[in-house]
Coordinates of C-alpha atoms in Angstrom, one line a residue:
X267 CA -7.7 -29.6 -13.0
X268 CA -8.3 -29.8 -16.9
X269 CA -5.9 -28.7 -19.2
X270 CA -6.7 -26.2 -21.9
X271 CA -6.8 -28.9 -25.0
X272 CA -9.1 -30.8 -22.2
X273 CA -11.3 -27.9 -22.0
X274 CA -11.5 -28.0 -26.3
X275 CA -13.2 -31.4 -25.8
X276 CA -15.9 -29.5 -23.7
X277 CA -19.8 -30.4 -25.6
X278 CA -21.3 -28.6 -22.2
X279 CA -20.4 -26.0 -20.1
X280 CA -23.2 -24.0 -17.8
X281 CA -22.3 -22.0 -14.7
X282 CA -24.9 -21.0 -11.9
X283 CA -23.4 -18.0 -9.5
X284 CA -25.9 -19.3 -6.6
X285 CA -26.7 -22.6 -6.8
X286 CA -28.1 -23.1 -3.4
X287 CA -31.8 -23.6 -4.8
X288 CA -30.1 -26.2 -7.2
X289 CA -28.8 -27.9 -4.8
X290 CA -32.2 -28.0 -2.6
X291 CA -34.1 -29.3 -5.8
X292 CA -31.2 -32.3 -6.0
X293 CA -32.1 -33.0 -2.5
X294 CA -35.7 -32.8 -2.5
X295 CA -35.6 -35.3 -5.8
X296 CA -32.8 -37.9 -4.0
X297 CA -35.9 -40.9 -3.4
X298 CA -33.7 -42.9 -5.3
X299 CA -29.8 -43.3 -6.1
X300 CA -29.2 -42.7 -9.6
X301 CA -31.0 -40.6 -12.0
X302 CA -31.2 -39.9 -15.7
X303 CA -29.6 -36.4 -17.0
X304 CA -30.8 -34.7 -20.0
X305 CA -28.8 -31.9 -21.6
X306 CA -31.4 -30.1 -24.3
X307 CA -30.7 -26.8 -25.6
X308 CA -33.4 -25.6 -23.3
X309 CA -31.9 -26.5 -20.2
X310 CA -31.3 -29.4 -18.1
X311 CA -33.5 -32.1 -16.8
X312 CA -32.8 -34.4 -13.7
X313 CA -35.3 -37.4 -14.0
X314 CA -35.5 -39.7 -10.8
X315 CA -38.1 -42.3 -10.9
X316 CA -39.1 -45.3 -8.8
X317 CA -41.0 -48.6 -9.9
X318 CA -42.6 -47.3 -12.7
X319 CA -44.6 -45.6 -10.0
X320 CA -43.8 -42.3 -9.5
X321 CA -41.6 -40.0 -11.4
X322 CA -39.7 -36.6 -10.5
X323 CA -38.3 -34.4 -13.3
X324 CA -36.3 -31.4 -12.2
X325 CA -36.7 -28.5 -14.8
X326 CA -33.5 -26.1 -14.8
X327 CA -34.1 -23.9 -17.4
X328 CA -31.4 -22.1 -20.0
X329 CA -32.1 -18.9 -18.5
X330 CA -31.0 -19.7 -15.1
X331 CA -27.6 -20.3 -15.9
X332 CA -24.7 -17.5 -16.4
X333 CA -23.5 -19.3 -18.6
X334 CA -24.6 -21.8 -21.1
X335 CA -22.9 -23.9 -23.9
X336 CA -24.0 -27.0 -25.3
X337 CA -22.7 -28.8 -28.4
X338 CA -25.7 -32.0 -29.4
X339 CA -25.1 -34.5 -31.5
X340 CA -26.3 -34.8 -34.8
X341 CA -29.2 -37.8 -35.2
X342 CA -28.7 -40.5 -37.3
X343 CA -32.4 -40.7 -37.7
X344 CA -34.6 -38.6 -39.9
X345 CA -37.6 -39.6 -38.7
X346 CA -36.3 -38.3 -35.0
X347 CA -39.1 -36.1 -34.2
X348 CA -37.9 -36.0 -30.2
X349 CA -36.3 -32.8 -29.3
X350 CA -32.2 -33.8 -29.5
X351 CA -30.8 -34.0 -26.4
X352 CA -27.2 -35.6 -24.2
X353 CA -28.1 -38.2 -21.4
X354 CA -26.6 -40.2 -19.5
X355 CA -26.9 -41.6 -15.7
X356 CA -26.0 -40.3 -12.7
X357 CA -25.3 -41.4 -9.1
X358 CA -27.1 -38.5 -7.4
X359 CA -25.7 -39.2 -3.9
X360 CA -22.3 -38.6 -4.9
X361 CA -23.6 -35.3 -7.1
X362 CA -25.4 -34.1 -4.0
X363 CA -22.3 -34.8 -1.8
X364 CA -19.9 -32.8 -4.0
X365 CA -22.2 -29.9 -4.0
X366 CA -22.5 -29.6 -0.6
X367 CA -18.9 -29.0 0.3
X368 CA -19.1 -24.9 -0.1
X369 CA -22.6 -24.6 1.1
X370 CA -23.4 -22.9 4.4
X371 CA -21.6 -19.8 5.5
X372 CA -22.2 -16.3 4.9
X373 CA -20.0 -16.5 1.5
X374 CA -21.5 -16.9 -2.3
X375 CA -20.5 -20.0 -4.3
X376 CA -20.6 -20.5 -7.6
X377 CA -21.2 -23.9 -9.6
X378 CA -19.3 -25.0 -12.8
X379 CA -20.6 -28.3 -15.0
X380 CA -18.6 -29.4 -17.8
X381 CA -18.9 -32.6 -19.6
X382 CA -16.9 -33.9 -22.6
X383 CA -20.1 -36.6 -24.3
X384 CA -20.7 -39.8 -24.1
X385 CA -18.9 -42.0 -21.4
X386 CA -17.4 -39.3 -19.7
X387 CA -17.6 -38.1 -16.4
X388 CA -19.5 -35.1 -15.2
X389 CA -16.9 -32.3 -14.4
X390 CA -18.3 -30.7 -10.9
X391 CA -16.4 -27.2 -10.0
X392 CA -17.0 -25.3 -7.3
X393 CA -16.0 -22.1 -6.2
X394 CA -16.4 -20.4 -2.9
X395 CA -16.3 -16.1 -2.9
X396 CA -14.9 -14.5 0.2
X397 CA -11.5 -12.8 1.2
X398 CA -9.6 -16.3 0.1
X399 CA -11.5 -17.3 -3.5
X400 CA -11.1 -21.7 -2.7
X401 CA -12.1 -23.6 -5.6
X402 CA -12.5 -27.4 -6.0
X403 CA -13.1 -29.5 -8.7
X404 CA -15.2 -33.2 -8.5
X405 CA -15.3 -36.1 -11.6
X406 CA -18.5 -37.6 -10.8
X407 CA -18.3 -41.1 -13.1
X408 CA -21.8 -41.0 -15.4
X409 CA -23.3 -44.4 -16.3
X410 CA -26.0 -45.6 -19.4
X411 CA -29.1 -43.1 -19.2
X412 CA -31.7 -45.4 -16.9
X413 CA -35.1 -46.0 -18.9
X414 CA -37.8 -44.0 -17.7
X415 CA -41.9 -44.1 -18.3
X416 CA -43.1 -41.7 -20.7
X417 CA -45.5 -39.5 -19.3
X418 CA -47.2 -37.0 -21.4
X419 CA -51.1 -35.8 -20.7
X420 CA -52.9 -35.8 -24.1
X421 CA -55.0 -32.0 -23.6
X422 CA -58.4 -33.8 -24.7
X423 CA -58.0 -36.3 -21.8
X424 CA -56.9 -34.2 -19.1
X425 CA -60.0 -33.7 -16.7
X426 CA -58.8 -30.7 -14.3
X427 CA -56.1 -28.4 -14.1
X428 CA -55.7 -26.7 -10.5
X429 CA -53.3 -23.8 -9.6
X430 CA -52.6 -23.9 -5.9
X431 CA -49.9 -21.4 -3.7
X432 CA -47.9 -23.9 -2.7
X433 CA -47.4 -22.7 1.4
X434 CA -50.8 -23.0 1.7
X435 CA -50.9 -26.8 0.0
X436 CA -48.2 -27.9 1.6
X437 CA -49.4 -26.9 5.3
X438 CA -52.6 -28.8 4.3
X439 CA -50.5 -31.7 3.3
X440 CA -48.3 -31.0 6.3
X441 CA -52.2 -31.8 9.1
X442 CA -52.6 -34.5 6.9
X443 CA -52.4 -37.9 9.3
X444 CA -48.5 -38.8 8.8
X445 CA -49.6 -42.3 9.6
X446 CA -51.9 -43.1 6.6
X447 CA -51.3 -44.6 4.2
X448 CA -53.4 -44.1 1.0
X449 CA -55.2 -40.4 0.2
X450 CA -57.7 -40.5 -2.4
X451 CA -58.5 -37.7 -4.4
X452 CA -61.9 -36.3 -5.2
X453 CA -62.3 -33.5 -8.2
X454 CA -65.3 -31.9 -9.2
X455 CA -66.5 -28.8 -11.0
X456 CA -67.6 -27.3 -7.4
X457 CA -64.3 -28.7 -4.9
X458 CA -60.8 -30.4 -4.6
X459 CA -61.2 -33.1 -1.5
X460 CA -58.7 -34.9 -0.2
X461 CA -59.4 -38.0 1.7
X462 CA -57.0 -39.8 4.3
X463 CA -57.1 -43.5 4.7
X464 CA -55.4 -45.3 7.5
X465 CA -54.5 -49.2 8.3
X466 CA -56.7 -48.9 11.0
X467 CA -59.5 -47.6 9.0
X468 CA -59.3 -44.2 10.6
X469 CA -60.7 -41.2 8.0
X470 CA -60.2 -37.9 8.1
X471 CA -61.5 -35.4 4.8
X472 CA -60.5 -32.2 4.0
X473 CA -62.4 -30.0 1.0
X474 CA -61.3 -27.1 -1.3
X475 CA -64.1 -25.1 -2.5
X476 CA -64.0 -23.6 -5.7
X477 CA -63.7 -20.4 -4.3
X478 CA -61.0 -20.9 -1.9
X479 CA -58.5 -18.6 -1.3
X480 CA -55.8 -20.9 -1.6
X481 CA -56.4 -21.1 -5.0
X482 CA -55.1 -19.5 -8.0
X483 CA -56.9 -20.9 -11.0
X484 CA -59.7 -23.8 -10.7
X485 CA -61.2 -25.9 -13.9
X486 CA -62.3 -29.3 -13.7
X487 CA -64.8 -30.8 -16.4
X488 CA -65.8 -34.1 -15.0
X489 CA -66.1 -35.6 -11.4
X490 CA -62.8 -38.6 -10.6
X491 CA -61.9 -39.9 -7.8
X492 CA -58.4 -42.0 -7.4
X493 CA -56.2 -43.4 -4.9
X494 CA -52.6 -42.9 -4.2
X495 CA -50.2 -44.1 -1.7
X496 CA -49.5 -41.3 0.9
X497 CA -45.6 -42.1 0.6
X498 CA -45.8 -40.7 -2.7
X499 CA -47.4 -37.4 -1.6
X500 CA -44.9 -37.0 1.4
X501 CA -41.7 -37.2 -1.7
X502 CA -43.7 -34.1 -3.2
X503 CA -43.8 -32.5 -0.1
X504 CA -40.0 -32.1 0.1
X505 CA -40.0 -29.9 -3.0
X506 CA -43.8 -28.0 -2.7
X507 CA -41.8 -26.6 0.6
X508 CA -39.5 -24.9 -1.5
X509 CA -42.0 -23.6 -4.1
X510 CA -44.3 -20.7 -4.7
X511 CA -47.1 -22.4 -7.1
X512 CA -48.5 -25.8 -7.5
X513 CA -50.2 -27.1 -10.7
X514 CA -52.3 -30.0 -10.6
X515 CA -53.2 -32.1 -13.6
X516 CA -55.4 -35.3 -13.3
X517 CA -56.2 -37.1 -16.5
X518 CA -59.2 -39.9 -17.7
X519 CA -56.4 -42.9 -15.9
X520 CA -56.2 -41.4 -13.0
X521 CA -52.7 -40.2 -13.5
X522 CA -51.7 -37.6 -11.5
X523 CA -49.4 -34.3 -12.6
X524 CA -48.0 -32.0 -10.4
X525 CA -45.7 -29.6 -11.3
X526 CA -43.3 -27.2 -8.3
X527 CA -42.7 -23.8 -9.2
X528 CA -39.8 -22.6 -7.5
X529 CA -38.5 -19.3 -7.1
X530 CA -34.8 -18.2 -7.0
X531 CA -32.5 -15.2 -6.5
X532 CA -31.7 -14.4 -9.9
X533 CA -35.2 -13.4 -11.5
X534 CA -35.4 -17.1 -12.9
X535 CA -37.8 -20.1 -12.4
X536 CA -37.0 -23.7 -12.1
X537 CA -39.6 -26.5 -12.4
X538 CA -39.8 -29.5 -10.7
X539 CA -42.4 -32.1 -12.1
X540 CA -43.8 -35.2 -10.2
X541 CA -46.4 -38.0 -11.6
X542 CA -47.4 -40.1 -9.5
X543 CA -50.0 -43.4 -10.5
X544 CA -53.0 -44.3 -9.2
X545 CA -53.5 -47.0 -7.0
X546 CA -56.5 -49.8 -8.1
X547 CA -59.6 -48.8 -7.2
X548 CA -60.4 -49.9 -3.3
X549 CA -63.6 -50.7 -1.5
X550 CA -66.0 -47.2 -1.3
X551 CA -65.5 -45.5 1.8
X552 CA -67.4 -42.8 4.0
X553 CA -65.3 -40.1 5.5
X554 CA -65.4 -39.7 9.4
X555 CA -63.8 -36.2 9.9
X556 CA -64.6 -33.3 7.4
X557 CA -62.8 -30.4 6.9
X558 CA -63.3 -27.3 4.5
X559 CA -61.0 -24.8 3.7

């Protein structure tokens, strides 16, 4: 356990009294091993990203936490114009495995972070509420922050922005054909269309009209239509099934936003973001099966 002078070395400290949610976000984000963490005075970020492809950010905002303490350090660089922030990288197996340990049950647990700045390991300590109080405490070694893409949609070049409740998109995700392999998305000021393309060349299309009821807000400028690979959507899926409200974002590239909003017990929201890039632009295509919803 840390001693009190350790505890006067402490630059962050949050608590979460349920962190069940928390944990379900780590879970849903866990395509890859390690991950970038970023401690901001707004909250902390989780960033896992693979091949410059696709990216996941978990959002867990200031206000979810109990408790939250965070001491940044000062920047060397006037001309810094980045909001300051403490990363540093992160096997997310091992965090996921040290959360999981007072999970389940019928008793509440609560979730301690502490970290003592650059080079040091992330402090995990749990704490399990019942008729015997158990608490355990995990050092989970921290690495150099990975570098991660950029992604940031410039307002004037974003083409749509879609609201969708996220049950309903993700049990139209979930008839999707689990064997395809590329969906291609078509936006225009009238529908959302998602098309399905298999090895085998089998089609299937499935429309959103403007009006649906599955829809919360609708505004799309221009007409696109982009590819992505299916494998992508199906890492999304793990997190839409834990969320309330999908926004969708497609810009001029073909870059594609989507941002989880996710519920929890305490009155607070946390976020989870995914971009995903397009594939290159394939041979035109006729659907054979056509949905609309």
């Amino acid at each position: 356990m840390l001693t009190q002078s350790q505890f006067s070395q402490i630059q962050f400290q949050a608590v979460l009294n349920h962190y069940g949610t928390f944990y379900s976000i780590m879970k849903a984000i866990h395509f890859v091993d390690n991950v970038t963490v970023q401690l901001t005075s707004d909250g902390v970020k989780i960033i896992a990203e693979e091949a410059k492809s696709v990216q996941a950010t978990a959002y867990i905002m200031k206000n979810c936490f109990s408790e939250y303490k965070l001491i940044l350090p000062r920047s060397t660089n006037d001309d810094d114009e980045d909001d300051p922030c403490t990363s540093f990288g992160l096997n997310l197996k091992v965090f996921t495995d040290c959360l999981s340990m007072f999970l389940g049950g019928d008793y509440d647990s609560s979730l301690k972070l502490l970290h003592k700045g650059e080079g040091a390991p992330l402090i995990v300590v749990l704490e399990q509420h019942g008729e015997d109080d158990l608490v355990t405490e995990c050092s989970v070694k921290t690495m150099e922050p990975l570098e991660v893409l950029d992604f940031d949609f410039e307002d004037a070049h974003v083409f749509s922005r879609v609201n969708i409740k996220a049950p309903d998109f993700f049990a139209l995700l979930s008839d999707l054909d689990r064997f395809c392999e590329e969906i291609e998305i078509n936006l225009s000021p009238n529908n959302f269309r998602l098309i399905t393309l298999g090895e085998l060349h089998n089609e299937s299309n499935f429309e959103i009209t403007n009006s649906s009821d599955m829809l919360i807000s609708f505004n799309c400028t221009a007409t696109s239509t982009n590819r992505y690979k299916a494998a992508h959507f199906r890492l999304v899926m793990k997190t839409l099934a834990l969320g309330s409200k999908i926004a969708l974002r497609t810009n001029k590239d073909g870059l594609l936003g989507m941002q989880v909003l996710i519920e929890t017990g305490d009155n607070a929201q946390m976020f989870v973001e995914y971009f995903i890039m397009p594939l290159c632009e394939g041979d035109e295509t006729m659907a054979e099966e056509d949905t609309v919803i």
